[in-house]
Tab-separated table of C-alpha atoms in Angstrom:
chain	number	residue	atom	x	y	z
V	1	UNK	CA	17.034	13.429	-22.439
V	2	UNK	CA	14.857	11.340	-24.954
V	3	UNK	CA	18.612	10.191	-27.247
V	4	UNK	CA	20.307	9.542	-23.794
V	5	UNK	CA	17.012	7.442	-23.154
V	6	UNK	CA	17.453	5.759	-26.441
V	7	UNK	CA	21.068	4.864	-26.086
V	8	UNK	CA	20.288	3.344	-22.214
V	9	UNK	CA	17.532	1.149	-23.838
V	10	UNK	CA	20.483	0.343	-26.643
V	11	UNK	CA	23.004	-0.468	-24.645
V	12	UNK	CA	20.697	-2.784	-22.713
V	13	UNK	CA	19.714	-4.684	-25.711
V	14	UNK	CA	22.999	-5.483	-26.447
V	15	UNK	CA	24.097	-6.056	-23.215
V	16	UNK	CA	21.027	-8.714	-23.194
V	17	UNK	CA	22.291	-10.520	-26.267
V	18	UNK	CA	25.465	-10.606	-24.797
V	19	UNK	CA	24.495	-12.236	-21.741
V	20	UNK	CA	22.294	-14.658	-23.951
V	21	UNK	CA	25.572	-15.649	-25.848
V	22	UNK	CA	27.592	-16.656	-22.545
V	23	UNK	CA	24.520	-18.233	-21.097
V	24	UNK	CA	24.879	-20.540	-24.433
V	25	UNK	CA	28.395	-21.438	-24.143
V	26	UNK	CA	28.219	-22.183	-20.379
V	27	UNK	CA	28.724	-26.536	-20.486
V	28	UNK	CA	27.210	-27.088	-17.011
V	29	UNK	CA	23.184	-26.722	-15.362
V	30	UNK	CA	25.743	-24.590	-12.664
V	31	UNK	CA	26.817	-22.522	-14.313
V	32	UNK	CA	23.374	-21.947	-16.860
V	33	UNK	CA	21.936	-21.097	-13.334
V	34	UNK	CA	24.668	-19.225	-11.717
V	35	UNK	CA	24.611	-17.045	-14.951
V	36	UNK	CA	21.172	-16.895	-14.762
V	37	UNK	CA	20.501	-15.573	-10.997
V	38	UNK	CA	23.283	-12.877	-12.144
V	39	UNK	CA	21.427	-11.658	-14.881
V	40	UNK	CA	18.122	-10.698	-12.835
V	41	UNK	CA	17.577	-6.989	-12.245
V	42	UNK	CA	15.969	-5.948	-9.323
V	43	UNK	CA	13.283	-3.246	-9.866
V	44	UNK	CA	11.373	-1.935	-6.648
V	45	UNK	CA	7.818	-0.784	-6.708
V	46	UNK	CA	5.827	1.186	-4.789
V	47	UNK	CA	2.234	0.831	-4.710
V	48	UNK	CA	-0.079	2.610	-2.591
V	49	UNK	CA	-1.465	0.945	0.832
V	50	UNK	CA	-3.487	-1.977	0.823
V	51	UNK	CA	-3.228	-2.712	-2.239
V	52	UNK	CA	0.230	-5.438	-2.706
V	53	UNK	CA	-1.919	-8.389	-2.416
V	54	UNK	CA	-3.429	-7.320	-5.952
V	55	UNK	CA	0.070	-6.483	-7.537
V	56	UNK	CA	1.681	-9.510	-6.295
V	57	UNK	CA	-0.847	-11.192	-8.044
V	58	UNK	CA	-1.153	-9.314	-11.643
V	59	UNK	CA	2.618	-9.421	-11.742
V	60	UNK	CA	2.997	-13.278	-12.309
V	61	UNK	CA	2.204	-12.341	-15.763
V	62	UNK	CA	4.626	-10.351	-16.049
V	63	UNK	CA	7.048	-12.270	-14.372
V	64	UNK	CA	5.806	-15.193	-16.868
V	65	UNK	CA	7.180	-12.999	-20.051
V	66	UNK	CA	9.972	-11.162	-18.160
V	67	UNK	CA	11.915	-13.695	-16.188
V	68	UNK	CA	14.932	-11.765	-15.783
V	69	UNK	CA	13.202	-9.457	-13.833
V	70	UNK	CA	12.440	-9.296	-10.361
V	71	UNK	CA	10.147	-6.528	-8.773
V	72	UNK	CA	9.572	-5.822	-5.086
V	73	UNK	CA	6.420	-4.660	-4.269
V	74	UNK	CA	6.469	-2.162	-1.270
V	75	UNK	CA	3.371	-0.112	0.079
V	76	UNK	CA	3.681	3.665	0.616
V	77	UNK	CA	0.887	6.303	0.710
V	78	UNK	CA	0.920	7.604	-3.166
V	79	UNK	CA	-0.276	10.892	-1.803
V	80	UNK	CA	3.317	11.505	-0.506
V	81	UNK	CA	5.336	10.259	-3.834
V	82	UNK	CA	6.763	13.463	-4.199
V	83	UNK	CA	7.881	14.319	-0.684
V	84	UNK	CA	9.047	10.389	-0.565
V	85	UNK	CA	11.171	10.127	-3.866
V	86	UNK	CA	12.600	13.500	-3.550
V	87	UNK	CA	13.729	13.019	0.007
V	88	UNK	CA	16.332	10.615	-1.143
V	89	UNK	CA	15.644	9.559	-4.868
V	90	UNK	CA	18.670	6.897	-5.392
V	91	UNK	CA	17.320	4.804	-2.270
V	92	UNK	CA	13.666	5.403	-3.402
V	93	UNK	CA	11.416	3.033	-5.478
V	94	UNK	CA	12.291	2.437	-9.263
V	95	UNK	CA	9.334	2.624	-10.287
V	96	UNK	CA	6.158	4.364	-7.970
V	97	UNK	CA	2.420	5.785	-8.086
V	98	UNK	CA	1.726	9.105	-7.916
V	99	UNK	CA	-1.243	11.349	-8.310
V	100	UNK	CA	-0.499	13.510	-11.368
V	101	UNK	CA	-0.635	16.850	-9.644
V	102	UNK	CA	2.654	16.124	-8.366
V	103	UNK	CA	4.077	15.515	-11.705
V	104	UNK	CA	5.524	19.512	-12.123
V	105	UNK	CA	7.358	19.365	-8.666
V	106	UNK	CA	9.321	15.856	-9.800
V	107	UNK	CA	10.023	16.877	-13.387
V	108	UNK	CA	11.228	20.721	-12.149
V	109	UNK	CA	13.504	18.828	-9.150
V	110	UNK	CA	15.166	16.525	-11.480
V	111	UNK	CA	13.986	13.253	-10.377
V	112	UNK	CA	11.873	11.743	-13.432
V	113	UNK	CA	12.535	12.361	-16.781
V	114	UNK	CA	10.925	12.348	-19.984
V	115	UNK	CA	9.856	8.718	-21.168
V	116	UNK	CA	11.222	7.009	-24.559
V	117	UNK	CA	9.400	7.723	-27.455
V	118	UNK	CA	7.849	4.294	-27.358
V	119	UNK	CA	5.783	4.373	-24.804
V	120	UNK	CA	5.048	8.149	-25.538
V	121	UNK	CA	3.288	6.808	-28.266
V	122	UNK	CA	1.212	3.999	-27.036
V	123	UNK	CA	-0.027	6.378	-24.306
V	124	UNK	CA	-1.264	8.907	-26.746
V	125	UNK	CA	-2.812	5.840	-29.044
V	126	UNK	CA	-4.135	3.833	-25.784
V	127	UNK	CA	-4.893	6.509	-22.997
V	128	UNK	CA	-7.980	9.088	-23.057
V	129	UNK	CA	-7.021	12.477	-23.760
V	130	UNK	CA	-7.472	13.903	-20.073
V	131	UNK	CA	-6.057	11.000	-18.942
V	132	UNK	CA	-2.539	12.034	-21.689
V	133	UNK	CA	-2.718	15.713	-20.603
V	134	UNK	CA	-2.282	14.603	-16.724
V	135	UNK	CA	0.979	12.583	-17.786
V	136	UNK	CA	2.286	15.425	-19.803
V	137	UNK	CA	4.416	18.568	-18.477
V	138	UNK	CA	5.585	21.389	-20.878
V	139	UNK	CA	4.461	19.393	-23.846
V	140	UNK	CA	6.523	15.940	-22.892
V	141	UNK	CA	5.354	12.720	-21.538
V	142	UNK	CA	7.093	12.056	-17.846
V	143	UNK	CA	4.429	8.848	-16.566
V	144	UNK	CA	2.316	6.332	-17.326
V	145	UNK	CA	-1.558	6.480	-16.699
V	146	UNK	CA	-3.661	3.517	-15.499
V	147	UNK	CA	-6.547	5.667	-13.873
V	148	UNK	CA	-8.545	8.854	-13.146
V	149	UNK	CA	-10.892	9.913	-10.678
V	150	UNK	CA	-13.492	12.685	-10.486
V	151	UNK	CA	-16.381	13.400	-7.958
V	152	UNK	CA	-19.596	12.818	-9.092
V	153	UNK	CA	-23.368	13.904	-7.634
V	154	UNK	CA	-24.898	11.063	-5.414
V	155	UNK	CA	-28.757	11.016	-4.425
V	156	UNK	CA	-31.404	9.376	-2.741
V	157	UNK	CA	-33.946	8.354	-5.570
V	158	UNK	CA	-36.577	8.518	-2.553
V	159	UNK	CA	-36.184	12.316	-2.516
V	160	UNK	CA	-35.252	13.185	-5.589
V	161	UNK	CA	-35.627	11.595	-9.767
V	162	UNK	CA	-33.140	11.669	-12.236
V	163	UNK	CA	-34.594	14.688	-13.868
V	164	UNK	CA	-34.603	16.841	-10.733
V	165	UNK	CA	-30.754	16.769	-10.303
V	166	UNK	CA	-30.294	18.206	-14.104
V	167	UNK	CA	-29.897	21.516	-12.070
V	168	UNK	CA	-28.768	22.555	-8.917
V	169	UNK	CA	-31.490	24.741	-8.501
V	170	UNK	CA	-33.834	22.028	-9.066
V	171	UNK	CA	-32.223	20.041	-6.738
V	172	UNK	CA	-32.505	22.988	-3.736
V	173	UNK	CA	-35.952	23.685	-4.625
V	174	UNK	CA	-37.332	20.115	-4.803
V	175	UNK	CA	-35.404	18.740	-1.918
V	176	UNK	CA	-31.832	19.406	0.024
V	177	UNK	CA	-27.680	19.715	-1.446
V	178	UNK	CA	-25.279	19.618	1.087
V	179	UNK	CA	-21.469	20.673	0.841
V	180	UNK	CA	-19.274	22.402	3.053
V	181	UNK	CA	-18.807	26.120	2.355
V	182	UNK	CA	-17.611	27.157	6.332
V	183	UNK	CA	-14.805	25.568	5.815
V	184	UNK	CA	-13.938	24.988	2.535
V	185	UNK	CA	-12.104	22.408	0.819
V	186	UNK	CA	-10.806	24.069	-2.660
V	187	UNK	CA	-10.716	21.009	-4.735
V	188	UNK	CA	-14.411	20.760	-3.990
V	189	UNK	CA	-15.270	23.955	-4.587
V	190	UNK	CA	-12.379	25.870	-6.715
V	191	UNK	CA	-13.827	24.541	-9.872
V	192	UNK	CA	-16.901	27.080	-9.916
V	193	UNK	CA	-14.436	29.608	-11.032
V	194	UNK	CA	-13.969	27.354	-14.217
V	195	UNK	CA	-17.419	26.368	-14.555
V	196	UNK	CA	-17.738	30.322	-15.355
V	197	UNK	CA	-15.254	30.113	-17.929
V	198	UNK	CA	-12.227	31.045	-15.549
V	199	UNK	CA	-8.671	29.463	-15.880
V	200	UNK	CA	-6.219	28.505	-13.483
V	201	UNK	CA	-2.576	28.944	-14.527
V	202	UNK	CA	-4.554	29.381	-18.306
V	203	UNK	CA	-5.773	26.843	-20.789
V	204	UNK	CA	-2.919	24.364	-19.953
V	205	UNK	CA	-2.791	24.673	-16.428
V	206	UNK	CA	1.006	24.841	-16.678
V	207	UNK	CA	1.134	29.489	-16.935
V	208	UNK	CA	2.017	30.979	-13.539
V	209	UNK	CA	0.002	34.310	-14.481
V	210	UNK	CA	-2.274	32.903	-16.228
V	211	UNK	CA	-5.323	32.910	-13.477
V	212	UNK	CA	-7.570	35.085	-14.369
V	213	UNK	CA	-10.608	34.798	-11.512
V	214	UNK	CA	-10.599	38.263	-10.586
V	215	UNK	CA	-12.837	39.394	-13.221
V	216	UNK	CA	-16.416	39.850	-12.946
V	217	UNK	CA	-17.477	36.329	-13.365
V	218	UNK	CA	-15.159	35.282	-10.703
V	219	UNK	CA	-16.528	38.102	-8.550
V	220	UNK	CA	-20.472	36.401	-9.444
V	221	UNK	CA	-19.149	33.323	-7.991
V	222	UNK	CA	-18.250	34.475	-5.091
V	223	UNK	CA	-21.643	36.183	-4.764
V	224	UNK	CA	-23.285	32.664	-5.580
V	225	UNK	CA	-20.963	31.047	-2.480
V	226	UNK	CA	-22.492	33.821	0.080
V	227	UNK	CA	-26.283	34.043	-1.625
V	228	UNK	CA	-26.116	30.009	-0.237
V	229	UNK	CA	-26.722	31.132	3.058
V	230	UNK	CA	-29.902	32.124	2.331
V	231	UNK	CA	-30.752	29.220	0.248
V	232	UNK	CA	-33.562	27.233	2.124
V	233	UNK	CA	-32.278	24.161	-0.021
V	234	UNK	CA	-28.705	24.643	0.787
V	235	UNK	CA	-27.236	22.946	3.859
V	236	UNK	CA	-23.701	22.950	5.087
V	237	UNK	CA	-22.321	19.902	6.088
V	238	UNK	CA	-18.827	18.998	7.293
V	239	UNK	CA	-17.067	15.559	8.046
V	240	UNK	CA	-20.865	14.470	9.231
V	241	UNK	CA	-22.168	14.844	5.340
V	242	UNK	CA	-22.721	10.691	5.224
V	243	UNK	CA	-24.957	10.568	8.324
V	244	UNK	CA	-26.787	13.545	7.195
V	245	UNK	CA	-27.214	11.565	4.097
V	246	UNK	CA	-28.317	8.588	5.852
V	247	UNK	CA	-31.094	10.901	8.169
V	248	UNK	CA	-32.513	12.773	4.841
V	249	UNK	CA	-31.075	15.850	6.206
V	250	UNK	CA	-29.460	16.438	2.594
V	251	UNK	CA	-30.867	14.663	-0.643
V	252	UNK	CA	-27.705	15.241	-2.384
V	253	UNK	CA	-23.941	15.774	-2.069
V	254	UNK	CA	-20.746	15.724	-4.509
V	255	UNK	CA	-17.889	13.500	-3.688
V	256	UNK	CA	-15.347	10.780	-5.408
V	257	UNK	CA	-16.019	6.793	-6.068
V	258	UNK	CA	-14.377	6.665	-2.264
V	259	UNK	CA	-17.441	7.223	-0.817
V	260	UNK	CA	-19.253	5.118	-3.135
V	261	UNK	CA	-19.947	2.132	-0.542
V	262	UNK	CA	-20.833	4.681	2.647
V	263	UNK	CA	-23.452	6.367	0.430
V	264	UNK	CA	-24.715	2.875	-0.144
V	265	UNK	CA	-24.742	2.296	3.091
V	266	UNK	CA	-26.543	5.062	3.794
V	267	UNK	CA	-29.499	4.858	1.852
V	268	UNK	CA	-29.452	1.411	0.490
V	269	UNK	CA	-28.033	0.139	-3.172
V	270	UNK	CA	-31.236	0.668	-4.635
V	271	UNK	CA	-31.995	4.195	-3.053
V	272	UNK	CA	-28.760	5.283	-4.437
V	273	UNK	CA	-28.677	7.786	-7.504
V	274	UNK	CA	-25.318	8.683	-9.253
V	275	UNK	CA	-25.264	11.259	-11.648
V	276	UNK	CA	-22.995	13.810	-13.409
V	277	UNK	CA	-22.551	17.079	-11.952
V	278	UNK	CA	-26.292	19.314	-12.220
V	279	UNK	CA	-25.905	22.159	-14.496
V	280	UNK	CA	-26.156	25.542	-12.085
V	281	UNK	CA	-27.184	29.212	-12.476
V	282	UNK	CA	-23.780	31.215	-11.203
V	283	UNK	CA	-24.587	35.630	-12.229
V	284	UNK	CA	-27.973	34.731	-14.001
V	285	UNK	CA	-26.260	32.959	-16.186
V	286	UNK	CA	-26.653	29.053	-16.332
V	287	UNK	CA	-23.762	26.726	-17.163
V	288	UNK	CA	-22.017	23.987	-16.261
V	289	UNK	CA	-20.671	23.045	-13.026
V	290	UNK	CA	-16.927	21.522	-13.077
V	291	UNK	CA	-14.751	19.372	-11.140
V	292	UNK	CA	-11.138	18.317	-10.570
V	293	UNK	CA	-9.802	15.573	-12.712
V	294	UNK	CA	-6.889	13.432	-10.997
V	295	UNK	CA	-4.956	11.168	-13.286
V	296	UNK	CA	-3.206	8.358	-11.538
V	297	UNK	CA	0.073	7.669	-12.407
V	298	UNK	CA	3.497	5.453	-12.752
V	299	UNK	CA	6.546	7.213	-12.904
V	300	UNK	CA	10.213	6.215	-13.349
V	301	UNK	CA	12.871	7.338	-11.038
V	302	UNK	CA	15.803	6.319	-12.643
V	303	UNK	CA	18.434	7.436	-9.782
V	304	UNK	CA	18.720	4.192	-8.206
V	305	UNK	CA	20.084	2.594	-11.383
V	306	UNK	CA	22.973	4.764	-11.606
V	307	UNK	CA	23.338	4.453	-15.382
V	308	UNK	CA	22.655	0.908	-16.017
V	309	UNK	CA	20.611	1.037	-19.267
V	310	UNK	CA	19.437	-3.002	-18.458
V	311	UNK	CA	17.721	-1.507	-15.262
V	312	UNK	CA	16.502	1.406	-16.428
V	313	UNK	CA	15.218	-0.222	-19.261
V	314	UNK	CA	13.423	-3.017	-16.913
V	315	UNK	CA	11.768	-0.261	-14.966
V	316	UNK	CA	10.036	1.385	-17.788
V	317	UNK	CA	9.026	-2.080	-18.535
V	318	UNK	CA	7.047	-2.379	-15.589
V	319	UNK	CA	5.414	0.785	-15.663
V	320	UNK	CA	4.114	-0.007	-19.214
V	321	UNK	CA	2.910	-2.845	-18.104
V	322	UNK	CA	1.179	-1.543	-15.240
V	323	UNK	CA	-0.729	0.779	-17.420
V	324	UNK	CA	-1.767	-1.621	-19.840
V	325	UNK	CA	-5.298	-2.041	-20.966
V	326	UNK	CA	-5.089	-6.090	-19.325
V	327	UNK	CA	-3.823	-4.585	-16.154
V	328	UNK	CA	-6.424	-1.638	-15.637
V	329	UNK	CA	-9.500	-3.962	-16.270
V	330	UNK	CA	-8.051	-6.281	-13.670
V	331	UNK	CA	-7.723	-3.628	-11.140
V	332	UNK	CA	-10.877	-2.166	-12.119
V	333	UNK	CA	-12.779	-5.407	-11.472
V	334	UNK	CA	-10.812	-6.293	-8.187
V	335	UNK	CA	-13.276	-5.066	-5.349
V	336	UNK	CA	-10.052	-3.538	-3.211
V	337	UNK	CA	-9.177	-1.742	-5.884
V	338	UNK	CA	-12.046	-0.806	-8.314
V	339	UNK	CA	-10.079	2.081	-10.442
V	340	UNK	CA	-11.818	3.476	-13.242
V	341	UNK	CA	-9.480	3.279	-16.100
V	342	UNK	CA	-8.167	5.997	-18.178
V	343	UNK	CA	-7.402	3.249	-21.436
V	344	UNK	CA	-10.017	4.420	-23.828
V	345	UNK	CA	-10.517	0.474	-24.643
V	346	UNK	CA	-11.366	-0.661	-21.386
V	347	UNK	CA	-13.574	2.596	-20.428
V	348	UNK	CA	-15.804	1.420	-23.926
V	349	UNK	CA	-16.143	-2.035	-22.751
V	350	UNK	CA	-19.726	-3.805	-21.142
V	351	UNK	CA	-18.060	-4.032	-17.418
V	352	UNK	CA	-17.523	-0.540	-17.781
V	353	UNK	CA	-20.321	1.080	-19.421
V	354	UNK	CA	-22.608	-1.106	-17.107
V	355	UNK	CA	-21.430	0.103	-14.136
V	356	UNK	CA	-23.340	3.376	-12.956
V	357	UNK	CA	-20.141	5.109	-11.169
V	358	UNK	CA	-17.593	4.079	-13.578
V	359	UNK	CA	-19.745	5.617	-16.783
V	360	UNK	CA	-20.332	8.275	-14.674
V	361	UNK	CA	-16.253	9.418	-13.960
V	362	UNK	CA	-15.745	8.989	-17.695
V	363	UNK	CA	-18.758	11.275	-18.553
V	364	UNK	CA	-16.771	13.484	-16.113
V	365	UNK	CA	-13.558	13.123	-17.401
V	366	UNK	CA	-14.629	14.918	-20.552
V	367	UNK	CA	-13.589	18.612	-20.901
V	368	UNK	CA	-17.124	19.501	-20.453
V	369	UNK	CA	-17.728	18.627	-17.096
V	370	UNK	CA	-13.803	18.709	-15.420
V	371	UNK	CA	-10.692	20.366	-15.399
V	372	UNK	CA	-7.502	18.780	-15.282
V	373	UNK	CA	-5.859	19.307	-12.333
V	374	UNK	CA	-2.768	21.594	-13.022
V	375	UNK	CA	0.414	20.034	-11.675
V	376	UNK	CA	2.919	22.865	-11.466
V	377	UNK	CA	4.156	23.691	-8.100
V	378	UNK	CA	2.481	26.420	-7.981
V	379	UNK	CA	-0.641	24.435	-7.124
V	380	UNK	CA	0.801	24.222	-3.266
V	381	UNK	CA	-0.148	28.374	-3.369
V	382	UNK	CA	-3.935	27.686	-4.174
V	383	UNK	CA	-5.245	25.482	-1.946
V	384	UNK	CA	-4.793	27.372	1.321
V	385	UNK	CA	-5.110	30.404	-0.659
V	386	UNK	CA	-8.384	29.966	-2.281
V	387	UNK	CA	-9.925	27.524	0.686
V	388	UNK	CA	-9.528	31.067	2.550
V	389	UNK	CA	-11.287	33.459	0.214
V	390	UNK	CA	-14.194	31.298	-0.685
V	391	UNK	CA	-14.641	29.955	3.240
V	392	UNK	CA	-14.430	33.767	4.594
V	393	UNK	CA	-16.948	35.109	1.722
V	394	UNK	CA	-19.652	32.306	2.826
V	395	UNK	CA	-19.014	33.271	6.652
V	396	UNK	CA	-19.831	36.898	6.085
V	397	UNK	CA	-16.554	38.062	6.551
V	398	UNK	CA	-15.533	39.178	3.259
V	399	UNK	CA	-18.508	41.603	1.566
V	400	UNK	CA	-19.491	42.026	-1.512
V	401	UNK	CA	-17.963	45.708	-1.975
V	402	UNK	CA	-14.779	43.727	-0.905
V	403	UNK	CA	-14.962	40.724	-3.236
V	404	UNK	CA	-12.732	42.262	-6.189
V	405	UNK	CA	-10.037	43.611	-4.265
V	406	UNK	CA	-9.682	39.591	-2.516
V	407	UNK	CA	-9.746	38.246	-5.629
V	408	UNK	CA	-6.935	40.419	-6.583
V	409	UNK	CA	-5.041	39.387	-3.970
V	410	UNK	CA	-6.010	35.837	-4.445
V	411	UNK	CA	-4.768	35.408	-7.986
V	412	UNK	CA	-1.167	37.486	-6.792
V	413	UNK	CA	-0.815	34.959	-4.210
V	414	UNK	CA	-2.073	31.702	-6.505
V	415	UNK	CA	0.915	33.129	-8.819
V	416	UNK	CA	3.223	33.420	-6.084
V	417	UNK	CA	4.351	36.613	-7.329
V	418	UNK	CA	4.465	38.780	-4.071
């Protein structure tokens, strides 16, 4: 795919020095113009919600330098790429957002391909290394990164200090935590396992039998999830975790940059603590606790094109430009927007490092503290799976003589080999 790549983006260079040479000849402003409104190639974007006011305005540079392009912004819910591009992907978007956990399902279908060598290599020379794994499937480079995302531990300074929420069982002894473990939400708490050393789909994410949680540190954690019951400084919280915050109920809780303004809300900007997440003591041993990484992405779908290596060429245009260090410290300075970037540049500058949350997610981002999400399709097994195992094992209904043979089960149907 990467020579058939090549020859498109050949074939449209000298189709655009063609067209240069007849826009020369032409005698009349007519036909100079006529020629030129032929020449424009139409690229479509999609963007998620809310947020075309911001694109429509960091594209006039773009349109500045690329005149002969012309890209129509439309806004769709990112969270659906996949199921949206795949439905239909020569009517789809050129050129879309994605979260990179849907990259495996779009590469195995068909619908994106791997990206020219290029911009292969400014990704790996620009783009943090998480932020390269979550664009890369079986060892190739299929998107763009302009982002990532990771939850990180809020608190109320009023109940707890900085040094308090080094460990979780500091935090539960001095004051309150609250997550939701009746009804659990697996990209909350999944990552335990791999705070214990665990893997899921192995050390690449990308090995269908390569989850290895049933094992006797995967058995401690579920021991940890049901001991919580009984911890005075644990309390379970559901969709009402924010107004418990507000009331003092909990002193603590782990969630993404979304809930960055409510948690201000809550307590006030200055009562507000934001931390990395606490170290905690899982089978008497004491090590790190993990979360999810999510890489956001651009991908190009080059269906619509139908072969023509100008417009194929235009849309991987775009989606380098979108990723570009100039473009993610614009949207990470536009309030509506506010992504942390995943350009190693931009996450080293002042604005950045100055800004609690955003040093925060790129402490995260780090292999010591996160995980990178694994993207093969596969992933649609574990989160009903696992939500299951750990929710029933905190409700009592799964005891400890019974948590091996669930996890057994667990990782068969996380493999999807039943």
């Amino acid at each position: 795919m990467k020579s058939k790549l090549k020859k498109y983006l050949l074939s449209g260079a000298m189709l655009g020095a063609a067209v240069l040479t007849l826009t020369a000849c032409g005698s009349g402003s007519d036909e100079k113009e006529a020629a030129s409104s032929s020449d424009k190639t139409d690229v479509t974007l999609w963007v998620t919600t809310d947020s075309k006011k911001f694109y429509t305005k960091v594209l006039e540079d773009f349109k500045k330098d690329n005149p002969d392009i012309n890209v129509k912004v439309v806004e769709t819910e990112d969270s659906k790429a996949q199921e949206n591009v795949k439905k239909d992907p020569s009517s789809a978007a050129d050129v879309f957002a994605l979260p990179h956990d849907q990259l495996g399902q779009l590469v195995d279908s068909g619908v994106i391909q791997e990206i020219p060598e290029k911009y292969a290599n400014e990704i790996k020379e620009e783009q943090s290394e998480t932020a390269l794994l979550g664009a890369t499937y079986k060892d190739k480079v299929y998107a763009f990164p302009y982002g990532i995302e990771s939850q990180v531990l809020y608190y109320n300074k009023k109940l707890l200090s900085e040094d308090q929420v080094g460990t979780y069982e500091n935090i539960t002894k001095e004051a309150t935590f609250g997550a939701n473990l009746k009804a659990v939400d697996a990209y909350k708490i999944g990552p335990l396992f791999m705070s214990v050393g665990d893997k899921l789909f192995g050390d690449t994410g990308e090995d269908v039998n390569g989850t290895d949680w049933n094992n006797s540190a995967g058995v401690s954690v579920l021991q940890w999830i049901a001991d919580q019951k009984n911890n005075s400084g644990f309390v379970n919280v559901g969709d009402d975790y924010i107004s418990q915050f507000e009331n003092e109920k909990i002193a603590a809780f782990e969630s993404g940059p979304w809930d960055k303004d409510k948690a201000i809300e809550a307590v006030g900007k200055d009562n507000l603590g934001i931390a990395v997440y606490p170290k905690i003591t899982i089978g008497g041993n004491e090590v790190q606790q993990k979360a999810f990484l999510g890489v956001k992405l651009y991908a190009v779908n080059q269906a619509p094109a139908d072969g023509d290596s100008k417009k194929i060429a235009a849309d991987y245009k775009l989606a380098a430009y979108l990723s570009n260090a100039a473009t993610q410290e614009a949207q990470f300075k536009d309030e509506t927007r506010n992504i942390i970037p995943s350009n190693t540049t931009v996450q080293q500058a002042d604005y950045v490092a100055n800004d609690e949350l955003a040093k925060t997610v790129v402490t995260m981002s780090g292999s010591d503290y996160s995980v990178v999400m694994p993207k093969i399709p596969e992933m649609t097994n574990f989160w009903t799976a696992s939500a299951a195992v750990l929710s029933d094992t905190y409700n009592g209904k799964i005891k400890p003589d019974q948590y091996q043979a669930k996890l057994d089960q667990l990782v068969e149907d996380i493999s999807g080999n039943k």
